Amino acid sequence: MPNFNELKFRIYGYNAESASGTWRLDNIIIPGDGSTALPIELLSFKGTAENNAISLSWTTASEINNDFVEVQKSTNGKDFVTFEKVMGAGDRFVTSRYSVKDPAPQKGKNYYRLKQVDFDGTETYSKVISVQFGSKQNDLNIFPTLVLSTLNLETDQFEDLDHLSIYNLAGQQVINDFGPANQVDCSRLPEGTYILRAVFLNGESHSLRFFKKG
């Protein structure tokens, strides 16, 4: 698509006293915005912190001459490196969804962008997004450690608690209590030692041991 700021021409006439006269066109101005068609029309680009990774996803409304997309990361928002390459659809005019995971995010703020490459080597970049990972310290305590029926949880960040799980020493999950709660019913557990695992929304996890008395 040509790149122009404005197109100009003008209409005037010679011997144009009647409809049979001679007319010329010049100096008519049609403004343009100087833009060209983007190789991808990006509807969304977002990231979410998970337990041990950051999940990234983006959606395109259309793709033109799209060879591939490099997913890039940075810890300072300036120096980016590519850690994933996703092949493009060439020319596509329907909604497309893509997702990748960053398996090794840094604690704190992580920055991401998409680098799109055309078949002719032309490069364009998306906006930069940031995702917080594992930087907020969530204190968690349990009591009593010798449990008869109910295990109590104590934390200042219940609203940031994603889910709770309890495992026996064989590594088997025996309770899977999703959602914020300050108590876990352990009355049906047989006597023995167990491990409570609490996962917070920022990916931080805590493992605490307790004994269930029969």
PDB file of C-alpha atoms in Angstrom:
ATOM      1  CA  MET A   1       0.000   0.000   0.000  1.00  0.00           C
ATOM      2  CA  PRO A   2       1.498   3.406  -0.931  1.00  0.00           C
ATOM      3  CA  ASN A   3       2.458   5.779   1.831  1.00  0.00           C
ATOM      4  CA  PHE A   4       1.206   9.353   1.265  1.00  0.00           C
ATOM      5  CA  ASN A   5       0.397  12.410   3.305  1.00  0.00           C
ATOM      6  CA  GLU A   6      -1.994  14.017   0.779  1.00  0.00           C
ATOM      7  CA  LEU A   7      -3.052  13.789  -2.864  1.00  0.00           C
ATOM      8  CA  LYS A   8      -3.600  17.121  -4.628  1.00  0.00           C
ATOM      9  CA  PHE A   9      -5.163  18.084  -7.978  1.00  0.00           C
ATOM     10  CA  ARG A  10      -7.277  20.989  -9.435  1.00  0.00           C
ATOM     11  CA  ILE A  11     -10.211  21.401 -11.832  1.00  0.00           C
ATOM     12  CA  TYR A  12     -10.285  24.313 -14.292  1.00  0.00           C
ATOM     13  CA  GLY A  13     -11.425  24.788 -17.875  1.00  0.00           C
ATOM     14  CA  TYR A  14     -10.568  26.226 -21.284  1.00  0.00           C
ATOM     15  CA  ASN A  15     -13.410  27.428 -23.519  1.00  0.00           C
ATOM     16  CA  ALA A  16     -15.705  25.990 -20.889  1.00  0.00           C
ATOM     17  CA  GLU A  17     -18.718  28.220 -21.415  1.00  0.00           C
ATOM     18  CA  SER A  18     -20.771  25.179 -22.316  1.00  0.00           C
ATOM     19  CA  ALA A  19     -20.791  21.511 -21.472  1.00  0.00           C
ATOM     20  CA  SER A  20     -18.679  20.857 -24.560  1.00  0.00           C
ATOM     21  CA  GLY A  21     -15.744  22.939 -23.282  1.00  0.00           C
ATOM     22  CA  THR A  22     -12.337  21.586 -22.254  1.00  0.00           C
ATOM     23  CA  TRP A  23     -11.752  20.891 -18.545  1.00  0.00           C
ATOM     24  CA  ARG A  24      -8.592  20.091 -16.611  1.00  0.00           C
ATOM     25  CA  LEU A  25      -8.092  18.638 -13.098  1.00  0.00           C
ATOM     26  CA  ASP A  26      -5.507  20.026 -10.697  1.00  0.00           C
ATOM     27  CA  ASN A  27      -5.005  21.039  -7.032  1.00  0.00           C
ATOM     28  CA  ILE A  28      -7.777  18.967  -5.433  1.00  0.00           C
ATOM     29  CA  ILE A  29      -6.476  17.885  -2.026  1.00  0.00           C
ATOM     30  CA  ILE A  30      -7.305  14.484  -0.532  1.00  0.00           C
ATOM     31  CA  PRO A  31      -5.677  14.201   2.907  1.00  0.00           C
ATOM     32  CA  GLY A  32      -3.938  10.999   3.946  1.00  0.00           C
ATOM     33  CA  ASP A  33      -2.611   9.843   7.319  1.00  0.00           C
ATOM     34  CA  GLY A  34       0.785   8.658   6.089  1.00  0.00           C
ATOM     35  CA  SER A  35       0.141   5.128   7.312  1.00  0.00           C
ATOM     36  CA  THR A  36       0.480   1.738   5.707  1.00  0.00           C
ATOM     37  CA  ALA A  37      -1.419  -1.469   6.366  1.00  0.00           C
ATOM     38  CA  LEU A  38      -0.088  -3.211   9.486  1.00  0.00           C
ATOM     39  CA  PRO A  39       1.017  -6.847   9.030  1.00  0.00           C
ATOM     40  CA  ILE A  40      -1.095  -7.975  11.977  1.00  0.00           C
ATOM     41  CA  GLU A  41      -4.108  -6.344  13.588  1.00  0.00           C
ATOM     42  CA  LEU A  42      -3.543  -7.114  17.265  1.00  0.00           C
ATOM     43  CA  LEU A  43      -6.717  -7.228  19.363  1.00  0.00           C
ATOM     44  CA  SER A  44      -5.083  -8.141  22.674  1.00  0.00           C
ATOM     45  CA  PHE A  45      -1.770  -9.083  24.249  1.00  0.00           C
ATOM     46  CA  LYS A  46      -1.655 -10.076  27.921  1.00  0.00           C
ATOM     47  CA  GLY A  47       0.302 -12.090  30.457  1.00  0.00           C
ATOM     48  CA  THR A  48      -0.619 -13.950  33.637  1.00  0.00           C
ATOM     49  CA  ALA A  49       1.626 -15.232  36.415  1.00  0.00           C
ATOM     50  CA  GLU A  50       1.134 -18.901  37.215  1.00  0.00           C
ATOM     51  CA  ASN A  51       2.758 -21.277  39.713  1.00  0.00           C
ATOM     52  CA  ASN A  52       6.185 -21.549  38.079  1.00  0.00           C
ATOM     53  CA  ALA A  53       5.772 -19.691  34.793  1.00  0.00           C
ATOM     54  CA  ILE A  54       4.161 -16.726  33.067  1.00  0.00           C
ATOM     55  CA  SER A  55       1.496 -17.469  30.469  1.00  0.00           C
ATOM     56  CA  LEU A  56       1.307 -15.083  27.498  1.00  0.00           C
ATOM     57  CA  SER A  57      -1.510 -14.895  24.970  1.00  0.00           C
ATOM     58  CA  TRP A  58      -2.474 -12.666  22.068  1.00  0.00           C
ATOM     59  CA  THR A  59      -5.297 -12.434  19.566  1.00  0.00           C
ATOM     60  CA  THR A  60      -5.181 -11.097  16.003  1.00  0.00           C
ATOM     61  CA  ALA A  61      -8.116  -9.900  13.912  1.00  0.00           C
ATOM     62  CA  SER A  62      -6.169 -10.263  10.650  1.00  0.00           C
ATOM     63  CA  GLU A  63      -2.681 -11.047   9.339  1.00  0.00           C
ATOM     64  CA  ILE A  64      -1.031  -9.812   6.141  1.00  0.00           C
ATOM     65  CA  ASN A  65       2.269 -11.244   4.882  1.00  0.00           C
ATOM     66  CA  ASN A  66       2.967 -12.553   8.405  1.00  0.00           C
ATOM     67  CA  ASP A  67       5.946 -14.944   8.376  1.00  0.00           C
ATOM     68  CA  PHE A  68       6.503 -15.422  12.121  1.00  0.00           C
ATOM     69  CA  VAL A  69       6.361 -13.744  15.527  1.00  0.00           C
ATOM     70  CA  GLU A  70       9.171 -13.741  18.065  1.00  0.00           C
ATOM     71  CA  VAL A  71       8.104 -13.489  21.709  1.00  0.00           C
ATOM     72  CA  GLN A  72      10.667 -11.388  23.567  1.00  0.00           C
ATOM     73  CA  LYS A  73      11.313 -10.760  27.263  1.00  0.00           C
ATOM     74  CA  SER A  74      13.212  -8.242  29.359  1.00  0.00           C
ATOM     75  CA  THR A  75      13.866  -7.591  33.032  1.00  0.00           C
ATOM     76  CA  ASN A  76      14.356  -3.833  32.600  1.00  0.00           C
ATOM     77  CA  GLY A  77      11.911  -2.980  29.786  1.00  0.00           C
ATOM     78  CA  LYS A  78      14.740  -1.937  27.453  1.00  0.00           C
ATOM     79  CA  ASP A  79      16.951  -4.920  26.590  1.00  0.00           C
ATOM     80  CA  PHE A  80      14.886  -7.710  25.036  1.00  0.00           C
ATOM     81  CA  VAL A  81      15.803 -11.262  24.071  1.00  0.00           C
ATOM     82  CA  THR A  82      13.750 -13.782  22.086  1.00  0.00           C
ATOM     83  CA  PHE A  83      12.714 -16.943  23.916  1.00  0.00           C
ATOM     84  CA  GLU A  84       9.963 -18.292  21.636  1.00  0.00           C
ATOM     85  CA  LYS A  85       9.138 -18.227  17.921  1.00  0.00           C
ATOM     86  CA  VAL A  86       5.601 -18.723  16.605  1.00  0.00           C
ATOM     87  CA  MET A  87       4.983 -19.231  12.902  1.00  0.00           C
ATOM     88  CA  GLY A  88       2.519 -16.821  11.301  1.00  0.00           C
ATOM     89  CA  ALA A  89      -0.473 -17.528   9.096  1.00  0.00           C
ATOM     90  CA  GLY A  90       0.719 -15.567   6.055  1.00  0.00           C
ATOM     91  CA  ASP A  91      -2.519 -13.892   4.988  1.00  0.00           C
ATOM     92  CA  ARG A  92      -5.513 -14.533   7.218  1.00  0.00           C
ATOM     93  CA  PHE A  93      -8.614 -12.415   7.798  1.00  0.00           C
ATOM     94  CA  VAL A  94     -10.252 -14.265  10.687  1.00  0.00           C
ATOM     95  CA  THR A  95      -9.616 -14.084  14.434  1.00  0.00           C
ATOM     96  CA  SER A  96      -6.590 -16.132  15.518  1.00  0.00           C
ATOM     97  CA  ARG A  97      -5.412 -16.885  19.065  1.00  0.00           C
ATOM     98  CA  TYR A  98      -1.893 -17.740  20.201  1.00  0.00           C
ATOM     99  CA  SER A  99      -0.317 -18.605  23.555  1.00  0.00           C
ATOM    100  CA  VAL A 100       3.129 -19.441  24.936  1.00  0.00           C
ATOM    101  CA  LYS A 101       4.693 -19.815  28.383  1.00  0.00           C
ATOM    102  CA  ASP A 102       7.819 -18.244  29.801  1.00  0.00           C
ATOM    103  CA  PRO A 103       9.130 -21.151  31.894  1.00  0.00           C
ATOM    104  CA  ALA A 104      11.801 -19.113  33.686  1.00  0.00           C
ATOM    105  CA  PRO A 105      10.515 -15.670  34.692  1.00  0.00           C
ATOM    106  CA  GLN A 106      12.510 -13.520  37.090  1.00  0.00           C
ATOM    107  CA  LYS A 107      11.068 -12.626  40.469  1.00  0.00           C
ATOM    108  CA  GLY A 108       9.634  -9.159  40.239  1.00  0.00           C
ATOM    109  CA  LYS A 109       8.482  -7.381  37.112  1.00  0.00           C
ATOM    110  CA  ASN A 110       8.937  -9.103  33.726  1.00  0.00           C
ATOM    111  CA  TYR A 111       8.461  -7.245  30.423  1.00  0.00           C
ATOM    112  CA  TYR A 112       7.258  -8.780  27.155  1.00  0.00           C
ATOM    113  CA  ARG A 113       6.690  -7.721  23.555  1.00  0.00           C
ATOM    114  CA  LEU A 114       5.967  -9.324  20.183  1.00  0.00           C
ATOM    115  CA  LYS A 115       8.331  -8.886  17.256  1.00  0.00           C
ATOM    116  CA  GLN A 116       6.483  -9.567  13.987  1.00  0.00           C
ATOM    117  CA  VAL A 117       8.495 -10.375  10.848  1.00  0.00           C
ATOM    118  CA  ASP A 118       7.123 -10.239   7.271  1.00  0.00           C
ATOM    119  CA  PHE A 119       8.169 -12.588   4.488  1.00  0.00           C
ATOM    120  CA  ASP A 120      10.350  -9.758   3.145  1.00  0.00           C
ATOM    121  CA  GLY A 121      12.106  -9.327   6.510  1.00  0.00           C
ATOM    122  CA  THR A 122      10.255  -6.192   7.613  1.00  0.00           C
ATOM    123  CA  GLU A 123       9.922  -6.021  11.414  1.00  0.00           C
ATOM    124  CA  THR A 124       7.250  -4.425  13.602  1.00  0.00           C
ATOM    125  CA  TYR A 125       6.824  -4.496  17.373  1.00  0.00           C
ATOM    126  CA  SER A 126       3.832  -4.669  19.680  1.00  0.00           C
ATOM    127  CA  LYS A 127       3.380  -2.592  22.788  1.00  0.00           C
ATOM    128  CA  VAL A 128       5.346  -3.714  25.852  1.00  0.00           C
ATOM    129  CA  ILE A 129       3.417  -5.369  28.698  1.00  0.00           C
ATOM    130  CA  SER A 130       4.644  -6.145  32.217  1.00  0.00           C
ATOM    131  CA  VAL A 131       3.779  -9.062  34.494  1.00  0.00           C
ATOM    132  CA  GLN A 132       4.607  -9.248  38.195  1.00  0.00           C
ATOM    133  CA  PHE A 133       5.951 -12.616  39.297  1.00  0.00           C
ATOM    134  CA  GLY A 134       6.665 -13.923  42.783  1.00  0.00           C
ATOM    135  CA  SER A 135       7.866 -10.639  44.269  1.00  0.00           C
ATOM    136  CA  LYS A 136       5.206 -10.085  46.882  1.00  0.00           C
ATOM    137  CA  GLN A 137       5.996 -12.035  50.028  1.00  0.00           C
ATOM    138  CA  ASN A 138       2.930 -13.697  51.488  1.00  0.00           C
ATOM    139  CA  ASP A 139       3.360 -14.869  55.085  1.00  0.00           C
ATOM    140  CA  LEU A 140       1.386 -17.975  55.966  1.00  0.00           C
ATOM    141  CA  ASN A 141       1.061 -19.804  59.287  1.00  0.00           C
ATOM    142  CA  ILE A 142      -0.986 -22.829  60.319  1.00  0.00           C
ATOM    143  CA  PHE A 143      -2.191 -23.913  63.762  1.00  0.00           C
ATOM    144  CA  PRO A 144      -2.383 -26.178  65.570  1.00  0.00           C
ATOM    145  CA  THR A 145       0.358 -28.387  64.155  1.00  0.00           C
ATOM    146  CA  LEU A 146      -1.248 -31.293  66.021  1.00  0.00           C
ATOM    147  CA  VAL A 147      -4.694 -31.389  64.423  1.00  0.00           C
ATOM    148  CA  LEU A 148      -7.772 -33.162  65.731  1.00  0.00           C
ATOM    149  CA  SER A 149     -10.310 -31.996  63.140  1.00  0.00           C
ATOM    150  CA  THR A 150      -9.733 -28.436  61.886  1.00  0.00           C
ATOM    151  CA  LEU A 151      -6.553 -26.863  60.550  1.00  0.00           C
ATOM    152  CA  ASN A 152      -6.490 -23.058  60.841  1.00  0.00           C
ATOM    153  CA  LEU A 153      -4.663 -20.765  58.432  1.00  0.00           C
ATOM    154  CA  GLU A 154      -3.332 -17.321  59.239  1.00  0.00           C
ATOM    155  CA  THR A 155      -2.239 -14.790  56.599  1.00  0.00           C
ATOM    156  CA  ASP A 156      -2.755 -11.112  55.799  1.00  0.00           C
ATOM    157  CA  GLN A 157      -3.330 -11.896  52.120  1.00  0.00           C
ATOM    158  CA  PHE A 158      -6.368 -14.190  51.993  1.00  0.00           C
ATOM    159  CA  GLU A 159      -7.620 -12.259  48.957  1.00  0.00           C
ATOM    160  CA  ASP A 160      -4.406 -13.242  47.131  1.00  0.00           C
ATOM    161  CA  LEU A 161      -4.738 -16.945  47.941  1.00  0.00           C
ATOM    162  CA  ASP A 162      -5.376 -19.032  44.823  1.00  0.00           C
ATOM    163  CA  HIS A 163      -5.861 -22.550  46.194  1.00  0.00           C
ATOM    164  CA  LEU A 164      -4.940 -25.017  48.919  1.00  0.00           C
ATOM    165  CA  SER A 165      -3.950 -28.661  48.700  1.00  0.00           C
ATOM    166  CA  ILE A 166      -2.987 -31.260  51.305  1.00  0.00           C
ATOM    167  CA  TYR A 167      -0.716 -34.214  50.529  1.00  0.00           C
ATOM    168  CA  ASN A 168       0.317 -37.287  52.475  1.00  0.00           C
ATOM    169  CA  LEU A 169       3.968 -38.264  52.716  1.00  0.00           C
ATOM    170  CA  ALA A 170       3.544 -40.561  49.703  1.00  0.00           C
ATOM    171  CA  GLY A 171       2.868 -37.452  47.602  1.00  0.00           C
ATOM    172  CA  GLN A 172      -0.828 -38.242  47.114  1.00  0.00           C
ATOM    173  CA  GLN A 173      -3.270 -35.336  47.176  1.00  0.00           C
ATOM    174  CA  VAL A 174      -5.881 -36.011  49.845  1.00  0.00           C
ATOM    175  CA  ILE A 175      -7.618 -32.612  50.050  1.00  0.00           C
ATOM    176  CA  ASN A 176      -7.983 -30.036  47.286  1.00  0.00           C
ATOM    177  CA  ASP A 177      -9.697 -26.996  48.773  1.00  0.00           C
ATOM    178  CA  PHE A 178      -9.892 -24.257  46.125  1.00  0.00           C
ATOM    179  CA  GLY A 179     -10.518 -20.632  46.951  1.00  0.00           C
ATOM    180  CA  PRO A 180      -9.704 -18.445  49.951  1.00  0.00           C
ATOM    181  CA  ALA A 181     -10.484 -20.016  53.305  1.00  0.00           C
ATOM    182  CA  ASN A 182      -9.060 -19.740  56.782  1.00  0.00           C
ATOM    183  CA  GLN A 183      -9.980 -23.280  57.850  1.00  0.00           C
ATOM    184  CA  VAL A 184      -9.549 -26.733  56.354  1.00  0.00           C
ATOM    185  CA  ASP A 185     -11.618 -29.697  57.559  1.00  0.00           C
ATOM    186  CA  CYS A 186      -9.210 -32.564  58.252  1.00  0.00           C
ATOM    187  CA  SER A 187     -11.585 -34.712  60.296  1.00  0.00           C
ATOM    188  CA  ARG A 188     -11.723 -37.520  57.732  1.00  0.00           C
ATOM    189  CA  LEU A 189      -7.974 -37.858  57.357  1.00  0.00           C
ATOM    190  CA  PRO A 190      -6.395 -40.912  58.971  1.00  0.00           C
ATOM    191  CA  GLU A 191      -3.724 -40.338  61.565  1.00  0.00           C
ATOM    192  CA  GLY A 192      -0.396 -39.338  60.150  1.00  0.00           C
ATOM    193  CA  THR A 193       1.842 -36.537  58.886  1.00  0.00           C
ATOM    194  CA  TYR A 194       0.628 -34.284  56.058  1.00  0.00           C
ATOM    195  CA  ILE A 195       1.846 -31.311  54.052  1.00  0.00           C
ATOM    196  CA  LEU A 196      -0.342 -28.311  53.258  1.00  0.00           C
ATOM    197  CA  ARG A 197       0.554 -26.490  50.047  1.00  0.00           C
ATOM    198  CA  ALA A 198      -0.828 -22.976  49.551  1.00  0.00           C
ATOM    199  CA  VAL A 199      -0.439 -21.181  46.199  1.00  0.00           C
ATOM    200  CA  PHE A 200      -0.918 -17.428  45.865  1.00  0.00           C
ATOM    201  CA  LEU A 201      -2.047 -15.544  42.756  1.00  0.00           C
ATOM    202  CA  ASN A 202       1.456 -14.189  42.095  1.00  0.00           C
ATOM    203  CA  GLY A 203       2.817 -17.741  41.786  1.00  0.00           C
ATOM    204  CA  GLU A 204       4.363 -17.873  45.256  1.00  0.00           C
ATOM    205  CA  SER A 205       3.787 -21.149  47.120  1.00  0.00           C
ATOM    206  CA  HIS A 206       4.201 -22.320  50.732  1.00  0.00           C
ATOM    207  CA  SER A 207       4.483 -25.881  52.038  1.00  0.00           C
ATOM    208  CA  LEU A 208       3.832 -26.472  55.753  1.00  0.00           C
ATOM    209  CA  ARG A 209       3.825 -29.759  57.670  1.00  0.00           C
ATOM    210  CA  PHE A 210       1.327 -30.822  60.353  1.00  0.00           C
ATOM    211  CA  PHE A 211       0.288 -34.019  62.149  1.00  0.00           C
ATOM    212  CA  LYS A 212      -3.284 -35.320  62.153  1.00  0.00           C
ATOM    213  CA  LYS A 213      -4.160 -37.179  65.352  1.00  0.00           C
ATOM    214  CA  GLY A 214      -6.679 -40.026  64.996  1.00  0.00           C
TER     215      GLY A 214
END
